[in-house]
Amino acid sequence: MSTAPAFKRLPRAVREQQMLDAAVKVFSRRGFHAASMDEIAEDAGISKPMVYAYLGTKEEVFVACLHREGTRMMQAIAGAAAPDLPADERLWRGLRAFFGFVGAYRDGWAVLYRQARGEQPFAGELATMRARLVEVVAGMLDHALRAEGREVAGTDLEVVAYALVGATESLADWLADHPEADPEKTATRMMNVAWLGAGQLLQGVTWRPATD
Amino acid sequence: MSTAPAFKRLPRAVREQQMLDAAVKVFSRRGFHAASMDEIAEDAGISKPMVYAYLGTKEEVFVACLHREGTRMMQAIAGAAAPDLPADERLWRGLRAFFGFVGAYRDGWAVLYRQARGEQPFAGELATMRARLVEVVAGMLDHALRAEGREVAGTDLEVVAYALVGATESLADWLADHPEADPEKTATRMMNVAWLGAGQLLQGVTWRPATD
DNA sequence: GCGTAACCCTACGCACGAGTAGGTATGCTC
DNA sequence: GAGCATACCTACTCGTGCGTAGGGTTACGC
């Protein structure tokens, strides 16, 4: 019989990406635990055992999502912020790339930051990624300050970098919830806060002398 | 037989608090879904039906936790930042109170921000609370600027306030993971970043003119 | 054209955890 | 010290969803 096969057979590489797309979507909507493998399979237009065959258990599927979206984001940023540029230009381009990523892959962002953070097994992975970002930002600040002949304690640098990364993530959340907002403009605003605030502070200006 | 009752009978109000303590602890460790009512009950030193009798279903227990911790936090901040003080002093006291809260109730913080955020049914509640904070901060900035005869568009103010709140939350996370760190000092650092960065920016200084 | 490997399915087993039924003991009131 | 409310328990039911067993079909090499 030639019952036109409702859906085509596809090569593994393609199906895997479809599954990941579906998984990211479902995880971002429901959260890790509330998401069901059945829903992911259905959303990918496939049946559950295929997901197990290609991607493994639920945890493994989530890790695969985390990995793909994380890599995308890191590459977007790293590709934009070439290390031979002056620090402020690197920061600016990095921010633009970052907000561009969030604007383009909202679901990915939600999975990465809103979900992974709460679930114990994955929080570590996420923390590592963020730590890399903090390190890079701290490096930029340090570099910029050395160029002006100033020097600052490592811990202070790290904490300030942490605050900047936090502020950026927060604006990313805001952006994800405001589809009408412009990523470019958001990046500009963040750049202003970051560069002026951090710069001033690390140059020795303080609101109230830190009485350690 | 006088089999000394292994554990005492306690009045409802006391048991409820013990249950909430246990629930906050378990939720912060495991996350909402992975947490089990059995574990909460065991941790509180009573049996499961008591939890249902006093606090209701799992969702209701979580909401109760959210409510208690959220109220504690808001009261700590509001109590410290009296509205008749100058804006910078209010900001400073609010920050101190906030970091003090996080230092004292780490589990509460984790439940509030790391868990509630990811779970759809509760994210809204949390967003409302954060919105109130953003509003207050924006109000402070606005007030401070008007005092200097300057004026700024509402949206800009809100976005900057958002970034500041985000940076603060981020440092709170850092603090929660670094038990040795000093809340007071963290507050000082945040104050410096906030006041200098936001202040400068809103006074018209920019890194690169925003070319709307 | 025939074997074989890759793709894909329906239909289950089974554990885990939310929520409940139904009963016991302890203190408090009159 | 009888009656009653409140604190508390053990021991279940039952739905939900992860993970799998076992089998069918299409393409591709030779």
Tab-separated table of C-alpha atoms (C1' of nucleotides) in Angstrom:
chain	number	residue	atom	x	y	z
A	1	MET	CA	0.000	0.000	0.000
A	2	SER	CA	1.179	3.505	-0.707
A	3	THR	CA	-0.233	5.224	2.379
A	4	ALA	CA	1.749	8.389	1.852
A	5	PRO	CA	3.943	8.375	4.985
A	6	ALA	CA	2.500	11.226	7.025
A	7	PHE	CA	5.980	12.485	7.853
A	8	LYS	CA	9.300	12.007	6.261
A	9	ARG	CA	12.264	10.047	7.502
A	10	LEU	CA	15.103	12.399	8.199
A	11	PRO	CA	18.816	11.980	8.861
A	12	ARG	CA	19.904	11.908	12.447
A	13	ALA	CA	21.687	15.268	12.517
A	14	VAL	CA	18.541	17.060	11.388
A	15	ARG	CA	16.221	15.296	13.808
A	16	GLU	CA	18.570	15.977	16.676
A	17	GLN	CA	18.404	19.698	16.020
A	18	GLN	CA	14.615	19.572	15.765
A	19	MET	CA	14.491	17.766	19.076
A	20	LEU	CA	16.756	20.316	20.694
A	21	ASP	CA	14.618	23.142	19.344
A	22	ALA	CA	11.542	21.500	20.800
A	23	ALA	CA	13.255	20.749	24.099
A	24	VAL	CA	14.464	24.310	24.542
A	25	LYS	CA	10.974	25.565	23.822
A	26	VAL	CA	9.262	23.200	26.239
A	27	PHE	CA	11.815	23.593	29.023
A	28	SER	CA	11.585	27.355	28.779
A	29	ARG	CA	7.792	27.227	28.979
A	30	ARG	CA	7.351	24.654	31.715
A	31	GLY	CA	10.581	24.440	33.620
A	32	PHE	CA	12.756	21.348	33.884
A	33	HIS	CA	10.589	19.163	36.091
A	34	ALA	CA	7.198	20.170	34.762
A	35	ALA	CA	8.344	19.533	31.198
A	36	SER	CA	7.560	16.024	29.976
A	37	MET	CA	9.487	13.946	27.514
A	38	ASP	CA	6.204	13.192	25.760
A	39	GLU	CA	5.578	16.870	25.135
A	40	ILE	CA	9.078	17.398	23.820
A	41	ALA	CA	8.679	14.441	21.485
A	42	GLU	CA	5.279	15.602	20.282
A	43	ASP	CA	6.528	19.124	19.731
A	44	ALA	CA	9.415	17.768	17.678
A	45	GLY	CA	6.964	15.749	15.585
A	46	ILE	CA	8.425	12.462	16.691
A	47	SER	CA	7.772	9.752	19.283
A	48	LYS	CA	9.401	9.454	22.664
A	49	PRO	CA	11.735	6.507	22.108
A	50	MET	CA	13.465	8.496	19.364
A	51	VAL	CA	14.390	11.156	21.880
A	52	TYR	CA	15.864	8.500	24.149
A	53	ALA	CA	17.680	6.915	21.245
A	54	TYR	CA	19.294	10.144	20.079
A	55	LEU	CA	19.665	12.336	23.134
A	56	GLY	CA	19.303	10.044	26.137
A	57	THR	CA	17.531	10.648	29.445
A	58	LYS	CA	15.732	13.825	30.428
A	59	GLU	CA	18.744	15.171	32.281
A	60	GLU	CA	20.944	14.524	29.303
A	61	VAL	CA	18.495	16.303	27.035
A	62	PHE	CA	18.559	19.319	29.300
A	63	VAL	CA	22.336	19.342	29.433
A	64	ALA	CA	22.417	19.167	25.639
A	65	CYS	CA	20.139	22.222	25.478
A	66	LEU	CA	22.270	24.054	27.985
A	67	HIS	CA	25.353	23.209	26.036
A	68	ARG	CA	24.041	24.288	22.657
A	69	GLU	CA	22.579	27.567	23.843
A	70	GLY	CA	25.572	28.335	26.016
A	71	THR	CA	27.980	27.727	23.179
A	72	ARG	CA	25.922	29.891	20.838
A	73	MET	CA	26.002	32.714	23.315
A	74	MET	CA	29.675	32.478	24.106
A	75	GLN	CA	30.584	32.336	20.458
A	76	ALA	CA	28.435	35.337	19.664
A	77	ILE	CA	30.208	37.341	22.333
A	78	ALA	CA	33.712	36.090	21.708
A	79	GLY	CA	33.333	36.573	17.965
A	80	ALA	CA	32.356	40.195	18.423
A	81	ALA	CA	34.853	41.264	21.066
A	82	ALA	CA	38.240	40.693	19.441
A	83	PRO	CA	40.988	40.789	22.066
A	84	ASP	CA	43.169	43.282	20.208
A	85	LEU	CA	40.693	46.134	20.448
A	86	PRO	CA	40.784	48.751	23.213
A	87	ALA	CA	38.909	47.651	26.314
A	88	ASP	CA	35.962	49.997	26.011
A	89	GLU	CA	35.388	49.010	22.410
A	90	ARG	CA	35.525	45.318	23.366
A	91	LEU	CA	33.031	45.851	26.142
A	92	TRP	CA	30.733	47.714	23.802
A	93	ARG	CA	30.831	45.095	21.079
A	94	GLY	CA	30.452	42.287	23.600
A	95	LEU	CA	27.355	43.913	25.042
A	96	ARG	CA	25.845	44.437	21.614
A	97	ALA	CA	26.436	40.816	20.701
A	98	PHE	CA	25.020	39.654	24.002
A	99	PHE	CA	21.795	41.616	23.769
A	100	GLY	CA	21.522	40.595	20.151
A	101	PHE	CA	21.686	36.957	21.207
A	102	VAL	CA	19.030	37.407	23.870
A	103	GLY	CA	16.768	39.186	21.404
A	104	ALA	CA	17.166	36.412	18.848
A	105	TYR	CA	16.972	33.372	21.141
A	106	ARG	CA	14.601	34.252	23.923
A	107	ASP	CA	13.738	30.652	24.753
A	108	GLY	CA	17.388	29.771	24.903
A	109	TRP	CA	18.021	32.577	27.313
A	110	ALA	CA	15.106	31.519	29.503
A	111	VAL	CA	16.387	27.951	29.668
A	112	LEU	CA	19.898	29.025	30.393
A	113	TYR	CA	19.223	31.552	33.100
A	114	ARG	CA	15.762	31.146	34.493
A	115	GLN	CA	15.714	27.343	34.621
A	116	ALA	CA	19.264	26.086	35.021
A	117	ARG	CA	19.761	28.358	37.965
A	118	GLY	CA	17.136	26.758	40.149
A	119	GLU	CA	17.859	23.105	39.445
A	120	GLN	CA	20.689	21.771	41.559
A	121	PRO	CA	22.236	19.374	39.030
A	122	PHE	CA	22.808	22.148	36.486
A	123	ALA	CA	23.441	25.204	38.600
A	124	GLY	CA	27.141	24.358	38.659
A	125	GLU	CA	27.504	24.284	34.910
A	126	LEU	CA	25.834	27.647	34.649
A	127	ALA	CA	27.958	29.113	37.423
A	128	THR	CA	31.084	28.079	35.531
A	129	MET	CA	29.927	29.884	32.418
A	130	ARG	CA	29.102	33.001	34.326
A	131	ALA	CA	32.458	32.831	36.074
A	132	ARG	CA	34.166	32.881	32.694
A	133	LEU	CA	32.212	35.976	31.764
A	134	VAL	CA	33.078	37.689	35.031
A	135	GLU	CA	36.707	36.888	34.469
A	136	VAL	CA	36.660	38.395	30.994
A	137	VAL	CA	34.957	41.557	32.184
A	138	ALA	CA	37.341	41.893	35.105
A	139	GLY	CA	40.200	41.490	32.648
A	140	MET	CA	38.846	44.306	30.494
A	141	LEU	CA	38.514	46.643	33.441
A	142	ASP	CA	41.969	45.769	34.671
A	143	HIS	CA	43.467	46.323	31.267
A	144	ALA	CA	41.777	49.677	30.862
A	145	LEU	CA	42.987	50.853	34.246
A	146	ARG	CA	46.561	49.719	33.769
A	147	ALA	CA	46.585	51.721	30.551
A	148	GLU	CA	45.947	54.750	32.724
A	149	GLY	CA	48.640	53.775	35.173
A	150	ARG	CA	46.289	52.755	37.974
A	151	GLU	CA	46.080	49.478	39.823
A	152	VAL	CA	43.289	47.846	41.809
A	153	ALA	CA	43.039	44.838	44.091
A	154	GLY	CA	41.870	41.630	42.396
A	155	THR	CA	38.924	40.992	44.673
A	156	ASP	CA	37.514	44.464	44.162
A	157	LEU	CA	37.781	44.046	40.436
A	158	GLU	CA	36.025	40.719	40.573
A	159	VAL	CA	33.158	41.984	42.684
A	160	VAL	CA	32.603	44.992	40.458
A	161	ALA	CA	32.696	42.745	37.414
A	162	TYR	CA	30.160	40.533	39.125
A	163	ALA	CA	27.846	43.470	39.664
A	164	LEU	CA	28.165	44.508	36.029
A	165	VAL	CA	27.412	41.036	34.758
A	166	GLY	CA	24.407	40.900	37.089
A	167	ALA	CA	23.094	44.217	35.839
A	168	THR	CA	23.496	43.016	32.275
A	169	GLU	CA	21.628	39.784	32.930
A	170	SER	CA	18.875	41.742	34.555
A	171	LEU	CA	18.476	43.993	31.538
A	172	ALA	CA	18.480	40.878	29.377
A	173	ASP	CA	15.534	39.587	31.373
A	174	TRP	CA	13.814	42.896	30.916
A	175	LEU	CA	14.486	42.698	27.203
A	176	ALA	CA	13.164	39.148	26.996
A	177	ASP	CA	9.890	40.304	28.520
A	178	HIS	CA	9.586	43.412	26.324
A	179	PRO	CA	9.489	42.238	22.723
A	180	GLU	CA	9.063	45.767	21.473
A	181	ALA	CA	12.304	46.993	23.042
A	182	ASP	CA	15.401	47.531	20.944
A	183	PRO	CA	18.421	45.350	21.814
A	184	GLU	CA	20.807	47.978	20.428
A	185	LYS	CA	19.451	50.707	22.615
A	186	THR	CA	19.476	48.461	25.644
A	187	ALA	CA	23.126	47.718	24.989
A	188	THR	CA	23.875	51.437	24.830
A	189	ARG	CA	22.218	52.056	28.153
A	190	MET	CA	24.080	49.219	29.796
A	191	MET	CA	27.342	50.435	28.353
A	192	ASN	CA	26.785	53.808	29.891
A	193	VAL	CA	26.040	52.468	33.335
A	194	ALA	CA	28.938	50.056	33.192
A	195	TRP	CA	31.635	52.242	31.828
A	196	LEU	CA	30.886	55.337	33.818
A	197	GLY	CA	30.088	53.637	37.109
A	198	ALA	CA	32.832	51.079	37.136
A	199	GLY	CA	35.381	53.397	35.630
A	200	GLN	CA	34.856	56.156	38.155
A	201	LEU	CA	34.812	53.781	41.038
A	202	LEU	CA	37.948	51.948	40.131
A	203	GLN	CA	39.716	55.202	39.528
A	204	GLY	CA	39.412	55.870	43.220
A	205	VAL	CA	36.311	58.021	43.390
A	206	THR	CA	33.922	56.717	46.019
A	207	TRP	CA	30.626	57.759	47.424
A	208	ARG	CA	31.696	57.099	50.967
A	209	PRO	CA	35.214	55.954	51.707
A	210	ALA	CA	35.145	52.191	52.210
A	211	THR	CA	36.203	51.877	55.854
A	212	ASP	CA	37.300	48.223	55.643
B	1	MET	CA	1.984	2.965	80.370
B	2	SER	CA	3.920	6.172	80.528
B	3	THR	CA	5.826	5.800	77.291
B	4	ALA	CA	7.301	9.274	77.415
B	5	PRO	CA	5.883	10.756	74.194
B	6	ALA	CA	8.941	11.020	71.986
B	7	PHE	CA	7.976	14.569	70.963
B	8	LYS	CA	5.784	17.156	72.511
B	9	ARG	CA	2.458	18.457	71.334
B	10	LEU	CA	2.765	22.048	70.339
B	11	PRO	CA	0.276	24.818	69.591
B	12	ARG	CA	-0.603	25.400	65.987
B	13	ALA	CA	1.161	28.726	65.550
B	14	VAL	CA	4.484	27.244	66.643
B	15	ARG	CA	4.224	24.153	64.451
B	16	GLU	CA	3.304	26.262	61.453
B	17	GLN	CA	6.496	28.247	61.785
B	18	GLN	CA	8.546	25.069	62.171
B	19	MET	CA	6.930	23.711	59.038
B	20	LEU	CA	7.677	26.888	57.130
B	21	ASP	CA	11.270	26.782	58.313
B	22	ALA	CA	11.573	23.215	57.099
B	23	ALA	CA	9.812	23.975	53.818
B	24	VAL	CA	12.063	26.931	53.044
B	25	LYS	CA	15.085	24.790	53.776
B	26	VAL	CA	13.963	21.880	51.613
B	27	PHE	CA	12.714	24.025	48.736
B	28	SER	CA	15.981	25.931	48.662
B	29	ARG	CA	17.988	22.706	48.597
B	30	ARG	CA	15.939	20.715	46.112
B	31	GLY	CA	13.852	23.156	44.131
B	32	PHE	CA	10.065	23.204	44.062
B	33	HIS	CA	9.371	20.023	42.107
B	34	ALA	CA	12.172	17.882	43.468
B	35	ALA	CA	11.168	18.720	47.023
B	36	SER	CA	8.772	16.206	48.573
B	37	MET	CA	6.108	16.823	51.160
B	38	ASP	CA	7.453	13.819	53.054
B	39	GLU	CA	10.855	15.402	53.381
B	40	ILE	CA	9.390	18.683	54.538
B	41	ALA	CA	7.312	16.879	57.133
B	42	GLU	CA	10.236	14.803	58.343
B	43	ASP	CA	12.461	17.854	58.553
B	44	ALA	CA	9.825	19.629	60.602
B	45	GLY	CA	9.663	16.647	62.949
B	46	ILE	CA	6.030	15.707	62.250
B	47	SER	CA	4.082	13.637	59.761
B	48	LYS	CA	2.747	14.601	56.342
B	49	PRO	CA	-0.972	14.911	57.113
B	50	MET	CA	-0.146	17.665	59.591
B	51	VAL	CA	1.367	19.722	56.826
B	52	TYR	CA	-1.770	19.292	54.745
B	53	ALA	CA	-3.937	20.135	57.734
B	54	TYR	CA	-2.103	23.347	58.562
B	55	LEU	CA	-0.694	24.668	55.310
B	56	GLY	CA	-2.540	22.864	52.525
B	57	THR	CA	-1.228	21.538	49.228
B	58	LYS	CA	2.358	21.744	48.034
B	59	GLU	CA	1.704	24.856	45.981
B	60	GLU	CA	0.076	26.524	48.941
B	61	VAL	CA	3.052	25.641	51.114
B	62	PHE	CA	5.385	27.210	48.596
B	63	VAL	CA	3.292	30.344	48.364
B	64	ALA	CA	3.301	30.582	52.144
B	65	CYS	CA	7.110	30.401	52.124
B	66	LEU	CA	7.319	33.021	49.408
B	67	HIS	CA	4.995	35.259	51.324
B	68	ARG	CA	6.798	34.995	54.623
B	69	GLU	CA	10.279	35.519	53.207
B	70	GLY	CA	9.132	38.278	50.876
B	71	THR	CA	7.429	40.145	53.690
B	72	ARG	CA	10.485	39.784	55.903
B	73	MET	CA	12.686	41.239	53.187
B	74	MET	CA	10.405	44.102	52.276
B	75	GLN	CA	9.960	45.039	55.915
B	76	ALA	CA	13.687	44.964	56.532
B	77	ILE	CA	14.251	47.358	53.650
B	78	ALA	CA	11.296	49.631	54.240
B	79	GLY	CA	12.076	49.859	57.936
B	80	ALA	CA	15.624	51.010	57.241
B	81	ALA	CA	15.008	53.486	54.416
B	82	ALA	CA	12.720	56.087	55.956
B	83	PRO	CA	11.178	58.252	53.221
B	84	ASP	CA	12.127	61.577	54.822
B	85	LEU	CA	15.858	61.045	54.452
B	86	PRO	CA	17.871	62.352	51.497
B	87	ALA	CA	17.874	59.966	48.542
B	88	ASP	CA	21.468	58.824	48.782
B	89	GLU	CA	21.111	58.079	52.466
B	90	ARG	CA	17.911	56.103	51.792
B	91	LEU	CA	19.621	54.106	49.081
B	92	TRP	CA	22.531	53.373	51.348
B	93	ARG	CA	20.400	52.217	54.271
B	94	GLY	CA	18.175	50.181	51.994
B	95	LEU	CA	21.197	48.392	50.552
B	96	ARG	CA	22.591	47.676	53.988
B	97	ALA	CA	19.293	46.245	55.137
B	98	PHE	CA	18.958	44.178	51.986
B	99	PHE	CA	22.393	42.596	52.196
B	100	GLY	CA	21.839	42.091	55.892
B	101	PHE	CA	18.691	40.140	55.101
B	102	VAL	CA	20.424	37.981	52.517
B	103	GLY	CA	23.257	37.265	54.928
B	104	ALA	CA	20.844	36.264	57.674
B	105	TYR	CA	18.327	34.264	55.632
B	106	ARG	CA	20.227	32.574	52.863
B	107	ASP	CA	17.660	29.831	52.352
B	108	GLY	CA	14.906	32.389	52.161
B	109	TRP	CA	16.817	34.275	49.506
B	110	ALA	CA	17.412	31.120	47.503
B	111	VAL	CA	13.730	30.209	47.580
B	112	LEU	CA	12.658	33.673	46.652
B	113	TYR	CA	15.013	34.311	43.784
B	114	ARG	CA	16.512	31.091	42.562
B	115	GLN	CA	13.380	28.963	42.742
B	116	ALA	CA	10.342	31.181	42.336
B	117	ARG	CA	11.781	32.651	39.196
B	118	GLY	CA	11.848	29.430	37.245
B	119	GLU	CA	8.440	28.060	38.204
B	120	GLN	CA	5.664	29.520	36.100
B	121	PRO	CA	2.931	29.662	38.746
B	122	PHE	CA	5.051	31.824	41.046
B	123	ALA	CA	7.139	33.913	38.703
B	124	GLY	CA	4.411	36.521	38.527
B	125	GLU	CA	4.298	37.082	42.250
B	126	LEU	CA	8.038	37.554	42.314
B	127	ALA	CA	7.994	39.916	39.344
B	128	THR	CA	5.506	42.108	41.172
B	129	MET	CA	7.778	42.364	44.168
B	130	ARG	CA	10.766	43.230	42.060
B	131	ALA	CA	8.694	45.803	40.181
B	132	ARG	CA	7.930	47.514	43.470
B	133	LEU	CA	11.636	47.635	44.252
B	134	VAL	CA	12.469	49.048	40.840
B	135	GLU	CA	9.825	51.692	41.306
B	136	VAL	CA	11.227	52.722	44.656
B	137	VAL	CA	14.768	52.942	43.307
B	138	ALA	CA	13.625	54.903	40.282
B	139	GLY	CA	11.806	57.230	42.634
B	140	MET	CA	14.986	57.816	44.628
B	141	LEU	CA	16.999	58.611	41.545
B	142	ASP	CA	14.324	60.913	40.241
B	143	HIS	CA	14.087	62.710	43.543
B	144	ALA	CA	17.838	63.160	43.769
B	145	LEU	CA	18.003	64.575	40.261
B	146	ARG	CA	15.128	66.968	40.697
B	147	ALA	CA	16.904	68.300	43.747
B	148	GLU	CA	19.695	69.304	41.405
B	149	GLY	CA	17.299	70.830	38.948
B	150	ARG	CA	17.627	68.104	36.316
B	151	GLU	CA	14.941	66.005	34.706
B	152	VAL	CA	15.040	62.650	32.938
B	153	ALA	CA	12.568	60.620	30.882
B	154	GLY	CA	10.601	58.016	32.836
B	155	THR	CA	11.634	55.039	30.729
B	156	ASP	CA	15.331	55.815	31.059
B	157	LEU	CA	14.978	56.057	34.780
B	158	GLU	CA	13.153	52.764	34.947
B	159	VAL	CA	15.724	50.923	32.877
B	160	VAL	CA	18.622	52.256	34.899
B	161	ALA	CA	16.794	51.322	38.090
B	162	TYR	CA	16.301	47.864	36.638
B	163	ALA	CA	20.000	47.512	35.994
B	164	LEU	CA	20.820	48.610	39.518
B	165	VAL	CA	18.381	46.168	41.072
B	166	GLY	CA	19.842	43.437	38.890
B	167	ALA	CA	23.377	44.251	39.935
B	168	THR	CA	22.279	44.175	43.551
B	169	GLU	CA	20.606	40.799	43.201
B	170	SER	CA	23.695	39.476	41.552
B	171	LEU	CA	25.902	40.581	44.406
B	172	ALA	CA	23.385	39.041	46.786
B	173	ASP	CA	23.850	35.729	44.999
B	174	TRP	CA	27.581	36.129	45.284
B	175	LEU	CA	27.196	36.859	48.966
B	176	ALA	CA	24.969	33.827	49.492
B	177	ASP	CA	27.676	31.625	48.014
B	178	HIS	CA	30.520	33.247	49.959
B	179	PRO	CA	29.761	32.773	53.646
B	180	GLU	CA	32.983	34.465	54.634
B	181	ALA	CA	32.139	37.719	52.877
B	182	ASP	CA	30.968	40.741	54.827
B	183	PRO	CA	27.437	41.995	54.006
B	184	GLU	CA	28.352	45.501	55.090
B	185	LYS	CA	31.304	45.725	52.758
B	186	THR	CA	29.289	44.286	49.904
B	187	ALA	CA	26.687	46.970	50.482
B	188	THR	CA	29.391	49.637	50.314
B	189	ARG	CA	30.680	48.365	47.011
B	190	MET	CA	27.223	48.229	45.530
B	191	MET	CA	26.503	51.725	46.750
B	192	ASN	CA	29.572	53.009	44.991
B	193	VAL	CA	28.720	51.419	41.689
B	194	ALA	CA	25.108	52.523	41.902
B	195	TRP	CA	25.520	56.061	42.994
B	196	LEU	CA	28.428	56.973	40.803
B	197	GLY	CA	27.337	55.166	37.673
B	198	ALA	CA	23.686	56.022	37.727
B	199	GLY	CA	24.271	59.509	38.965
B	200	GLN	CA	26.774	60.426	36.278
B	201	LEU	CA	24.722	58.853	33.562
B	202	LEU	CA	21.473	60.512	34.458
B	203	GLN	CA	23.223	63.837	34.759
B	204	GLY	CA	23.825	63.697	31.067
B	205	VAL	CA	27.327	62.298	30.875
B	206	THR	CA	27.459	59.377	28.420
B	207	TRP	CA	30.099	57.101	27.089
B	208	ARG	CA	28.847	57.383	23.559
B	209	PRO	CA	25.929	59.647	22.752
B	210	ALA	CA	22.810	57.492	22.474
B	211	THR	CA	21.867	57.948	18.815
B	212	ASP	CA	18.227	56.957	19.171
C	1	DG	C1'	16.669	-7.840	-5.867
C	2	DC	C1'	18.223	-8.811	-1.490
C	3	DG	C1'	20.493	-8.019	2.948
C	4	DT	C1'	21.300	-4.863	6.376
C	5	DA	C1'	21.364	-0.794	8.851
C	6	DA	C1'	19.131	3.280	10.077
C	7	DC	C1'	14.780	5.326	11.214
C	8	DC	C1'	10.547	5.119	13.673
C	9	DC	C1'	6.439	3.235	16.135
C	10	DT	C1'	2.794	1.282	19.822
C	11	DA	C1'	2.317	-0.254	24.122
C	12	DC	C1'	3.751	-1.290	28.297
C	13	DG	C1'	6.313	-1.728	33.527
C	14	DC	C1'	7.266	0.525	37.382
C	15	DA	C1'	8.617	3.899	40.865
C	16	DC	C1'	7.683	7.892	43.123
C	17	DG	C1'	5.161	11.227	45.403
C	18	DA	C1'	0.727	14.054	46.125
C	19	DG	C1'	-3.115	13.823	48.742
C	20	DT	C1'	-6.615	11.176	52.057
C	21	DA	C1'	-9.221	7.954	55.133
C	22	DG	C1'	-9.821	6.757	59.429
C	23	DG	C1'	-8.221	6.304	63.972
C	24	DT	C1'	-5.529	7.445	68.640
C	25	DA	C1'	-3.973	10.253	72.421
C	26	DT	C1'	-3.700	14.475	75.107
C	27	DG	C1'	-5.027	18.434	77.344
C	28	DC	C1'	-8.815	21.892	78.512
C	29	DT	C1'	-13.443	23.218	80.098
C	30	DC	C1'	-17.309	22.958	83.246
D	1	DG	C1'	-14.237	13.015	85.356
D	2	DA	C1'	-17.251	13.376	81.110
D	3	DG	C1'	-17.194	15.669	76.856
D	4	DC	C1'	-14.952	17.817	73.288
D	5	DA	C1'	-11.668	19.970	70.553
D	6	DT	C1'	-7.116	19.844	69.021
D	7	DA	C1'	-2.782	17.706	67.971
D	8	DC	C1'	-0.999	13.846	65.780
D	9	DC	C1'	-0.302	9.185	63.455
D	10	DT	C1'	-0.092	4.845	60.201
D	11	DA	C1'	-1.306	3.163	56.078
D	12	DC	C1'	-3.306	3.414	52.175
D	13	DT	C1'	-5.078	5.074	46.778
D	14	DC	C1'	-4.075	6.685	42.504
D	15	DG	C1'	-2.341	9.574	38.850
D	16	DT	C1'	1.556	10.877	36.310
D	17	DG	C1'	5.541	10.429	33.639
D	18	DC	C1'	10.247	8.299	33.016
D	19	DG	C1'	12.333	4.873	30.642
D	20	DT	C1'	12.094	0.337	27.680
D	21	DA	C1'	10.806	-3.973	25.167
D	22	DG	C1'	9.972	-5.559	20.962
D	23	DG	C1'	8.718	-5.016	16.394
D	24	DG	C1'	7.758	-2.595	11.703
D	25	DT	C1'	9.304	0.061	7.486
D	26	DT	C1'	12.183	2.665	4.335
D	27	DA	C1'	16.550	3.545	1.949
D	28	DC	C1'	20.978	2.237	0.425
D	29	DG	C1'	24.985	-0.634	-0.897
D	30	DC	C1'	26.369	-4.449	-3.838
